[in-house]
Coordinates of C-alpha atoms and ligand atoms in Angstrom, one line a residue:
M157 CA 0.0 0.0 0.0
D158 CA 3.0 2.3 0.4
D159 CA 3.4 2.0 -3.3
L160 CA -0.1 3.4 -3.9
E161 CA 0.5 6.2 -1.5
R162 CA 3.7 7.0 -3.5
L163 CA 1.7 7.0 -6.7
V164 CA -1.2 9.2 -5.8
G165 CA -0.2 10.8 -2.5
A166 CA -0.9 9.4 1.0
E167 CA -3.8 11.8 1.5
H168 CA -5.6 10.2 -1.5
V169 CA -5.4 6.6 -0.3
H170 CA -8.4 5.9 2.0
R171 CA -9.0 2.8 4.2
E172 CA -12.3 1.1 4.9
T173 CA -14.3 3.5 2.9
V174 CA -18.0 3.5 1.9
V175 CA -18.3 2.7 -1.9
G176 CA -20.9 0.8 -4.0
D177 CA -23.8 2.5 -5.6
V178 CA -27.5 3.1 -5.0
A179 CA -28.4 -0.5 -5.6
V180 CA -25.5 -2.3 -3.9
P181 CA -23.9 -0.1 -1.2
G182 CA -20.8 -1.5 0.5
R183 CA -17.3 -0.8 1.6
A184 CA -13.8 -1.0 0.1
A185 CA -10.7 -1.9 2.1
T186 CA -8.8 0.6 0.0
L187 CA -9.9 3.5 -2.2
V188 CA -7.5 5.5 -4.2
R189 CA -8.3 8.9 -5.8
P190 CA -5.7 9.5 -8.6
G191 CA -5.4 13.2 -9.6
S192 CA -4.6 12.8 -13.3
A193 CA -4.9 10.3 -16.2
D194 CA -1.2 9.4 -15.8
E195 CA -1.8 8.6 -12.1
V196 CA -4.8 6.3 -13.1
G197 CA -2.4 4.6 -15.5
A198 CA 0.2 4.2 -12.8
V199 CA -2.4 2.7 -10.4
V200 CA -3.7 0.3 -13.0
G201 CA -0.1 -0.6 -13.8
W202 CA 0.6 -1.4 -10.2
C203 CA -2.6 -3.4 -9.8
Y204 CA -1.8 -5.4 -13.0
A205 CA 1.7 -6.1 -11.8
H206 CA 0.5 -7.3 -8.4
D207 CA -2.7 -9.1 -9.5
V208 CA -5.0 -6.8 -7.6
A209 CA -8.5 -6.4 -8.8
M210 CA -9.8 -2.8 -9.5
V211 CA -13.3 -1.3 -9.3
P212 CA -13.7 2.0 -11.1
V213 CA -16.0 4.4 -9.1
G214 CA -17.8 7.3 -10.5
G215 CA -20.7 9.2 -8.9
R216 CA -22.1 6.0 -7.4
S217 CA -25.6 6.7 -8.8
G218 CA -25.6 3.4 -10.7
L219 CA -28.6 1.1 -10.3
A220 CA -27.0 -2.3 -11.0
G221 CA -24.3 -2.6 -8.4
G222 CA -21.5 -1.8 -10.9
A223 CA -19.4 0.2 -8.5
A224 CA -19.8 -2.3 -5.7
V225 CA -16.5 -3.9 -4.4
L226 CA -17.1 -7.7 -4.3
D227 CA -13.5 -8.9 -3.8
P228 CA -12.2 -7.9 -0.3
D229 CA -8.7 -7.5 -1.7
A230 CA -9.8 -5.3 -4.6
I231 CA -9.1 -1.6 -4.6
A232 CA -11.7 1.0 -5.6
I233 CA -10.4 3.7 -8.0
A234 CA -12.4 6.9 -7.7
L235 CA -12.3 9.3 -10.6
D236 CA -13.7 12.3 -8.8
R237 CA -10.4 14.3 -8.8
L238 CA -10.3 14.2 -12.6
D239 CA -12.9 17.0 -12.7
A240 CA -11.5 19.4 -15.4
V241 CA -13.2 20.5 -18.6
R242 CA -10.0 20.4 -20.6
S243 CA -11.3 22.3 -23.5
F244 CA -14.5 23.8 -24.7
D245 CA -15.0 25.2 -28.2
P246 CA -18.6 26.5 -28.4
G247 CA -18.0 27.6 -32.0
L248 CA -17.1 24.0 -32.9
W249 CA -19.8 22.4 -30.7
R250 CA -17.4 20.3 -28.8
M251 CA -15.9 19.7 -25.3
E252 CA -13.2 17.6 -23.9
A253 CA -13.9 16.7 -20.3
E254 CA -12.4 14.4 -17.7
A255 CA -14.2 11.4 -16.3
G256 CA -15.0 12.9 -12.9
V257 CA -16.9 15.9 -14.3
T258 CA -20.6 15.6 -13.3
T259 CA -23.4 15.3 -15.8
Q260 CA -24.9 18.6 -14.4
T261 CA -21.6 20.5 -14.9
I262 CA -21.4 19.4 -18.6
A263 CA -25.0 20.3 -19.3
R264 CA -24.6 23.7 -17.5
R265 CA -21.3 24.6 -19.3
A266 CA -22.9 23.7 -22.6
R267 CA -26.1 25.7 -21.9
E268 CA -24.1 28.8 -20.8
S269 CA -22.8 29.0 -24.4
G270 CA -26.2 28.2 -26.0
L271 CA -25.3 24.5 -26.6
Y272 CA -26.9 21.2 -25.5
F273 CA -25.6 17.9 -24.2
P274 CA -28.7 15.8 -24.3
P275 CA -28.0 12.6 -22.3
D276 CA -29.9 13.2 -19.0
P277 CA -29.9 10.3 -16.5
G278 CA -31.9 11.2 -13.5
A279 CA -29.2 11.9 -10.9
P280 CA -27.3 14.7 -12.7
E281 CA -25.7 16.2 -9.6
Q282 CA -24.2 12.9 -8.7
S283 CA -23.4 11.0 -11.9
Q284 CA -20.1 11.6 -13.6
L285 CA -19.1 11.5 -17.3
G286 CA -17.0 8.3 -16.8
G287 CA -20.0 6.5 -15.2
M288 CA -22.3 7.7 -17.9
I289 CA -20.0 6.4 -20.5
A290 CA -19.3 3.1 -18.7
T291 CA -23.1 2.5 -18.5
N292 CA -24.0 4.2 -21.8
A293 CA -26.6 6.0 -19.8
G294 CA -29.8 7.3 -21.3
G295 CA -32.6 9.4 -20.0
P296 CA -35.9 10.9 -21.1
H297 CA -34.5 12.8 -24.0
S298 CA -32.7 9.8 -25.5
F299 CA -36.0 9.2 -27.4
R300 CA -34.9 11.9 -29.8
Y301 CA -31.2 12.4 -29.1
G302 CA -29.9 8.9 -28.4
V303 CA -27.8 7.8 -25.4
T304 CA -24.4 8.9 -24.0
G305 CA -22.3 7.0 -26.6
D306 CA -24.0 8.8 -29.4
W307 CA -22.3 12.0 -28.1
V308 CA -18.8 10.6 -27.5
T309 CA -16.4 11.1 -30.4
G310 CA -13.3 10.0 -28.5
L311 CA -12.1 8.4 -25.3
E312 CA -8.9 8.6 -23.3
V313 CA -8.8 5.3 -21.4
V314 CA -6.4 3.2 -19.4
L315 CA -6.2 -0.3 -20.8
A316 CA -4.3 -3.3 -19.3
P317 CA -1.6 -3.5 -18.2
G318 CA -1.7 0.3 -17.4
E319 CA -1.4 2.0 -20.8
L320 CA -3.1 5.3 -21.4
V321 CA -4.5 5.4 -25.0
R322 CA -6.7 7.6 -27.0
L323 CA -9.5 6.2 -29.2
G324 CA -10.9 8.8 -31.6
G325 CA -10.8 12.4 -30.4
A326 CA -12.2 15.7 -31.7
V327 CA -13.1 14.1 -35.0
R328 CA -16.7 13.5 -35.9
K329 CA -16.0 10.5 -38.2
D330 CA -13.4 7.8 -37.7
V331 CA -13.5 4.3 -39.1
A332 CA -9.8 3.6 -39.0
G333 CA -9.8 0.7 -36.6
Y334 CA -12.4 -1.6 -35.0
D335 CA -14.8 0.5 -33.0
L336 CA -12.9 0.2 -29.7
R337 CA -14.5 3.4 -28.6
G338 CA -17.9 1.8 -29.0
L339 CA -16.7 -1.3 -27.2
L340 CA -15.5 0.7 -24.1
V341 CA -18.8 2.6 -24.0
G342 CA -21.2 0.6 -21.9
S343 CA -18.5 -1.8 -20.7
E344 CA -19.2 -1.0 -17.1
G345 CA -15.5 -0.7 -16.1
T346 CA -14.7 -4.2 -17.1
L347 CA -12.4 -3.5 -20.0
G348 CA -10.5 -0.3 -18.9
I349 CA -10.9 2.9 -17.0
V350 CA -12.1 6.0 -18.9
T351 CA -10.1 9.1 -17.9
A352 CA -11.5 11.7 -20.4
A353 CA -13.8 12.0 -23.4
W354 CA -14.4 14.2 -26.3
L355 CA -18.1 15.2 -26.6
R356 CA -20.2 16.4 -29.5
L357 CA -22.7 19.1 -28.7
V358 CA -25.6 20.7 -30.6
P359 CA -27.2 24.2 -30.4
A360 CA -29.6 24.2 -27.5
P361 CA -33.3 24.2 -28.6
E362 CA -34.9 27.5 -28.0
A363 CA -38.0 26.1 -26.4
Q364 CA -39.0 22.8 -24.7
L365 CA -42.7 22.4 -24.3
P366 CA -44.2 19.4 -22.6
V367 CA -47.7 17.9 -22.8
I368 CA -48.9 15.6 -20.0
A369 CA -52.0 13.4 -20.5
A370 CA -53.7 11.1 -18.0
Y371 CA -55.7 8.0 -19.1
P372 CA -57.9 5.6 -17.2
S373 CA -55.9 2.5 -18.2
S374 CA -52.6 1.2 -19.6
A375 CA -54.5 0.2 -22.8
A376 CA -55.7 3.8 -23.4
G377 CA -52.3 5.2 -22.5
C378 CA -50.3 2.8 -24.6
A379 CA -52.6 3.4 -27.6
A380 CA -51.9 7.2 -27.2
I381 CA -48.1 6.5 -27.1
L382 CA -48.3 4.6 -30.3
R383 CA -50.2 7.4 -32.0
V384 CA -47.2 9.8 -31.6
P385 CA -44.7 8.0 -34.0
A386 CA -47.6 6.9 -36.2
A387 CA -48.5 10.5 -36.7
G388 CA -44.9 11.3 -37.6
I389 CA -44.5 13.6 -34.6
R390 CA -40.8 14.3 -33.6
A391 CA -41.3 14.4 -29.8
C392 CA -38.0 14.8 -27.9
A393 CA -39.3 12.8 -24.9
L394 CA -42.0 10.3 -24.5
E395 CA -42.4 8.9 -21.0
F396 CA -45.0 6.9 -19.2
L397 CA -46.0 6.4 -15.6
D398 CA -48.6 3.7 -14.8
V399 CA -51.6 4.0 -12.4
P400 CA -49.9 2.6 -9.2
T401 CA -46.8 4.7 -10.0
M402 CA -48.9 7.8 -10.0
D403 CA -50.7 6.6 -6.9
A404 CA -47.3 6.7 -5.2
A405 CA -45.8 9.8 -6.8
G406 CA -48.7 11.8 -8.3
G407 CA -49.6 13.6 -5.1
A408 CA -46.5 15.8 -5.7
F409 CA -47.2 16.5 -9.3
P410 CA -46.5 20.2 -9.9
G411 CA -49.7 20.8 -11.8
G412 CA -51.8 19.6 -8.9
P413 CA -52.4 16.0 -7.8
L414 CA -52.6 13.7 -10.8
R415 CA -53.8 10.1 -11.1
G416 CA -54.2 7.6 -13.8
F417 CA -51.9 6.2 -16.5
V418 CA -49.8 9.2 -17.5
V419 CA -48.0 10.0 -20.7
L420 CA -45.4 12.8 -20.6
A421 CA -44.3 14.0 -24.0
E422 CA -42.2 17.0 -24.9
A423 CA -41.6 19.0 -28.1
D424 CA -38.5 21.1 -28.7
G425 CA -36.9 23.3 -31.3
S426 CA -37.2 27.0 -32.2
A427 CA -40.1 28.7 -30.3
G428 CA -42.4 28.3 -33.3
E429 CA -41.4 24.7 -34.1
A430 CA -41.7 23.6 -30.5
A431 CA -45.2 25.2 -30.3
R432 CA -46.3 23.5 -33.5
V433 CA -45.0 20.1 -32.4
R434 CA -46.5 20.6 -28.9
D435 CA -49.9 21.2 -30.6
E436 CA -49.5 18.1 -32.7
L437 CA -48.7 16.1 -29.5
R438 CA -51.7 17.5 -27.7
A439 CA -54.0 16.4 -30.6
A440 CA -52.4 13.0 -30.8
L441 CA -52.7 12.4 -27.0
A442 CA -56.2 13.9 -26.6
E443 CA -58.2 10.8 -27.5
G444 CA -59.2 9.0 -24.4
A445 CA -57.4 11.4 -22.1
E446 CA -59.2 12.4 -18.8
R447 CA -56.9 15.4 -18.2
I448 CA -54.2 17.3 -20.2
Y449 CA -51.7 19.6 -18.7
A450 CA -49.3 21.6 -20.9
P451 CA -47.2 24.2 -18.9
Q452 CA -45.6 26.9 -20.8
Q453 CA -43.6 28.8 -18.2
V454 CA -39.9 27.9 -17.8
G455 CA -40.3 27.5 -14.0
A456 CA -43.3 25.2 -14.3
I457 CA -41.5 23.1 -16.9
R458 CA -38.4 22.9 -14.7
D459 CA -40.7 21.8 -11.8
L460 CA -42.2 19.1 -14.0
W461 CA -38.9 17.5 -14.8
R462 CA -37.7 17.9 -11.2
W463 CA -40.8 16.0 -10.2
R464 CA -40.1 13.3 -12.9
E465 CA -36.5 12.9 -11.5
G466 CA -38.1 12.2 -8.0
V467 CA -40.6 9.6 -9.2
S468 CA -38.2 6.7 -8.3
H469 CA -37.9 8.0 -4.7
G470 CA -41.6 8.5 -4.5
V471 CA -42.2 4.9 -5.4
T472 CA -39.5 3.8 -2.9
A473 CA -41.3 5.7 -0.2
A474 CA -44.7 4.0 -0.8
L475 CA -43.8 0.9 1.2
G476 CA -40.2 1.7 2.3
A477 CA -38.2 -0.2 -0.5
K478 CA -38.5 -1.5 -4.0
L479 CA -36.9 -3.7 -6.6
S480 CA -36.8 -1.9 -9.9
E481 CA -35.6 -3.3 -13.2
D482 CA -35.0 -1.5 -16.6
I483 CA -36.0 -3.9 -19.3
A484 CA -36.5 -2.6 -22.8
V485 CA -38.9 -4.0 -25.4
P486 CA -40.0 -3.1 -28.9
L487 CA -42.4 -0.2 -28.7
D488 CA -45.3 -2.3 -29.9
R489 CA -44.9 -4.7 -27.0
L490 CA -44.9 -1.9 -24.3
Q491 CA -48.4 -2.6 -23.1
E492 CA -47.7 -6.3 -22.7
A493 CA -44.6 -5.5 -20.7
I494 CA -46.5 -3.2 -18.4
E495 CA -49.5 -5.6 -17.9
E496 CA -47.4 -8.7 -17.6
T497 CA -45.4 -7.0 -14.8
F498 CA -48.7 -6.8 -12.8
A499 CA -49.4 -10.4 -13.5
I500 CA -45.9 -11.4 -12.3
G501 CA -46.4 -9.3 -9.2
A502 CA -49.7 -10.9 -8.5
R503 CA -48.2 -14.4 -8.8
H504 CA -45.7 -13.5 -6.2
E505 CA -48.1 -11.5 -4.0
L506 CA -46.3 -8.3 -4.7
D507 CA -47.5 -4.8 -5.4
A508 CA -46.1 -3.9 -8.9
C509 CA -45.8 -0.8 -10.9
S510 CA -43.9 0.5 -14.0
W511 CA -42.8 3.8 -15.4
G512 CA -40.1 4.7 -17.9
H513 CA -39.0 5.9 -21.2
A514 CA -42.0 4.8 -23.3
G515 CA -40.6 5.9 -26.7
D516 CA -37.6 3.7 -26.2
G517 CA -39.7 0.8 -24.8
N518 CA -37.7 1.1 -21.6
V519 CA -39.8 -0.1 -18.7
H520 CA -38.8 0.3 -15.0
A521 CA -40.8 -2.8 -14.0
T522 CA -40.9 -2.5 -10.2
F523 CA -42.0 -4.4 -7.1
M524 CA -42.8 -2.3 -4.0
L525 CA -41.5 -3.9 -0.8
P526 CA -41.4 -3.2 2.9
A527 CA -37.9 -2.3 3.9
G528 CA -35.8 -5.1 5.5
D529 CA -38.2 -8.0 4.9
A530 CA -36.0 -10.8 3.6
E531 CA -38.9 -13.1 2.8
V532 CA -40.7 -10.5 0.6
R533 CA -37.3 -9.6 -1.0
A534 CA -36.8 -13.2 -2.0
R535 CA -40.2 -13.2 -3.7
A536 CA -39.3 -10.0 -5.5
D537 CA -36.0 -11.5 -6.7
A538 CA -37.9 -14.5 -8.1
A539 CA -40.4 -12.1 -9.7
A540 CA -37.5 -10.2 -11.3
I541 CA -36.2 -13.3 -13.0
E542 CA -39.7 -13.6 -14.6
V543 CA -39.5 -10.0 -15.7
F544 CA -36.1 -10.7 -17.4
D545 CA -37.6 -13.7 -19.2
L546 CA -40.6 -11.6 -20.2
A547 CA -38.3 -9.0 -21.8
V548 CA -36.5 -11.7 -23.8
R549 CA -39.8 -13.3 -24.8
L550 CA -41.0 -9.9 -26.1
G551 CA -37.9 -9.5 -28.2
G552 CA -36.3 -7.1 -25.9
T553 CA -33.4 -6.9 -23.4
V554 CA -32.9 -7.5 -19.7
T555 CA -31.4 -4.0 -19.4
G556 CA -32.0 -0.9 -21.5
E557 CA -29.8 1.5 -19.6
H558 CA -28.6 0.6 -16.1
G559 CA -26.4 -2.3 -17.3
I560 CA -25.8 -5.9 -16.0
G561 CA -23.7 -4.8 -13.1
V562 CA -23.8 -7.5 -10.4
L563 CA -27.5 -7.6 -10.0
K564 CA -28.2 -9.1 -13.5
A565 CA -25.0 -11.3 -13.7
G566 CA -25.8 -14.4 -15.7
R567 CA -28.8 -13.0 -17.5
L568 CA -27.2 -12.2 -20.8
A569 CA -26.8 -16.0 -21.4
H570 CA -30.6 -16.2 -21.4
Q571 CA -30.8 -13.4 -24.0
W572 CA -27.9 -14.1 -26.4
A573 CA -27.0 -17.3 -28.4
P574 CA -24.0 -19.2 -26.9
A575 CA -21.7 -18.0 -29.8
A576 CA -22.5 -14.4 -29.0
V577 CA -21.8 -15.0 -25.3
A578 CA -18.5 -16.7 -26.2
A579 CA -17.6 -13.6 -28.3
Q580 CA -18.2 -11.3 -25.4
R581 CA -16.0 -13.5 -23.1
A582 CA -13.3 -13.6 -25.8
I583 CA -13.2 -9.8 -25.9
K584 CA -13.0 -9.6 -22.1
A585 CA -10.1 -12.2 -22.1
A586 CA -8.3 -10.3 -24.9
L587 CA -8.5 -6.8 -23.2
D588 CA -8.2 -7.9 -19.6
P589 CA -6.3 -11.2 -19.6
K590 CA -5.9 -11.3 -15.8
G591 CA -9.6 -10.5 -15.2
L592 CA -8.7 -7.6 -12.9
F593 CA -11.1 -4.9 -14.2
N594 CA -14.3 -4.9 -12.2
P595 CA -14.5 -8.7 -11.7
G596 CA -18.0 -10.1 -11.2
K597 CA -19.6 -7.4 -13.3
K598 CA -21.3 -7.6 -16.7
E599 CA -20.8 -11.4 -16.6
A600 CA -22.9 -13.2 -19.2
Ligands
FAD997 C1 -32.6 8.8 -9.3 C2 -31.8 8.1 -10.4 C3 -32.3 8.2 -11.7 C4 -31.6 7.6 -12.8 N1 -32.0 7.7 -14.0 C5 -31.3 7.1 -15.0 C6 -31.8 7.2 -16.4 O1 -32.8 7.9 -16.7 N2 -31.1 6.6 -17.4 C7 -29.9 5.9 -17.1 O2 -29.3 5.4 -18.0 N3 -29.5 5.8 -15.8 C8 -30.2 6.4 -14.8 N4 -29.7 6.3 -13.5 C9 -28.5 5.4 -13.3 C10 -27.2 6.2 -13.2 O3 -27.4 7.5 -12.8 C11 -26.4 6.2 -14.5 O4 -26.1 4.9 -14.9 C12 -25.1 7.0 -14.3 O5 -24.7 7.3 -15.6 C13 -24.0 6.3 -13.6 O6 -23.0 7.3 -13.4 P1 -22.1 7.3 -12.1 O7 -21.0 8.2 -12.3 O8 -22.9 7.5 -10.9 O9 -21.5 5.8 -12.1 P2 -21.2 4.8 -10.9 O10 -22.5 4.3 -10.3 O11 -20.2 5.2 -10.0 O12 -20.6 3.5 -11.8 C14 -21.4 2.9 -12.8 C15 -20.5 1.9 -13.5 O13 -19.6 2.6 -14.3 C16 -18.3 2.2 -13.9 N5 -17.4 3.4 -14.0 C17 -17.6 4.5 -13.3 N6 -16.7 5.4 -13.7 C18 -15.9 4.8 -14.6 C19 -14.8 5.2 -15.4 N7 -14.3 6.4 -15.3 N8 -14.2 4.3 -16.3 C20 -14.7 3.0 -16.4 N9 -15.8 2.6 -15.6 C21 -16.4 3.5 -14.8 C22 -18.4 1.6 -12.5 O14 -17.4 0.6 -12.2 C23 -19.8 0.9 -12.6 O15 -19.7 -0.3 -13.2 C24 -30.4 6.9 -12.5 C25 -29.9 6.8 -11.2 C26 -30.6 7.4 -10.1 C27 -30.1 7.3 -8.7

């Protein structure tokens, strides 16, 4: 351990520290906080030379246990001291930022210059660029703008056995090699450690205008969701919250208490374009709606999205705890996914609910639980397995955005053919021959 203190400074090596994430909190015997990309390289080099496992740690807002330390001898490597925006060229719509910069800081810096970084996972003060890249995080506006990887043109990353390399950069096109950048995106810290990234930005939309519609049933709400793409409407966000989710979280809805199956859509663009698309959304969502709310004031719209970020906590508060998954299914199977989640819950005598990024078919299938009840938790774990099987049966995936982490370890083998699983394992063995990068995570 003296070696690590020499590499990063004694004050940046911590013993018996709280780590893990929202889903799997825990402790690390040793946590190091390198202060530069070179120091990350040196720490990885030391770990590789001494056969010590490493767990990269970002903002710890992950929901799959990816940042949990499973091996008592592993060291956690926190990236929070790499918090510099290395360069920002508003006129070229690009930024180079280090892995520890928070999602909120990137979005704010872009906005201050009239630009927009669209990926918007729901814990922006906490999540960091490196964690977003490692999980390829999405968010409500992924429906129009895509996920984090769609905005990354280059990566600086430490690969085994401690080499700092650059993949891509400030170039918008690059097909020179295999897409190693794409491979690192979403790899959950199992192939290397991201130290910085080059990001693509776009001019910020002048206006963002939401429409919220409440329906009596999931059938009516899902029919409304399908009318949006069918009518050729370019919504930037298309979210849903089912009836029990609104029972748990609708009391705090900023437009006054709201119940029912809720669809939250948003239009953006120039003021004129956003207003036109908002009117199209309103027309498409009107059929069967019991209430429509379409705030226009910036403050009211901000309150709406802040409420949306808090929905997960509202559902947790209903009974004290929850088990929430993030399956994704083809859009035309959304209603089945939502209704089958209820059926699975009923079979296991659990209160179920769902909400999520409807336009992406991304469903947070959730079972509400009393806190600390092991017997109910065991039933919820069994129900979650059925939710994963449901996702695969509907032609979807066991995880649309949170990743496999440790919580879904082993589930990929139920989704992919054996040859595809073998290819994933071969990639891991090629890039991390000693298996030291985040062991036990993203395992097929
Ligand atoms: C309230 C709430 C709402 C959320 N909403 C969304 C949502 O809408 N969409 C969504 O996609 N996610 C969502 N999330 C999940 C989470 O916020 C994102 O996955 C986030 O991007 C994780 O970033 P982080 O820095 O907190 O990563 P961490 O939790 O610290 O780590 C996540 C994974 O990335 C790895 N990692 C971290 N940093 C690096 C690095 N520099 N190099 C290599 N590997 C690294 C870790 O080892 C781990 O496997 C939500 C979470 C919360 C708490």
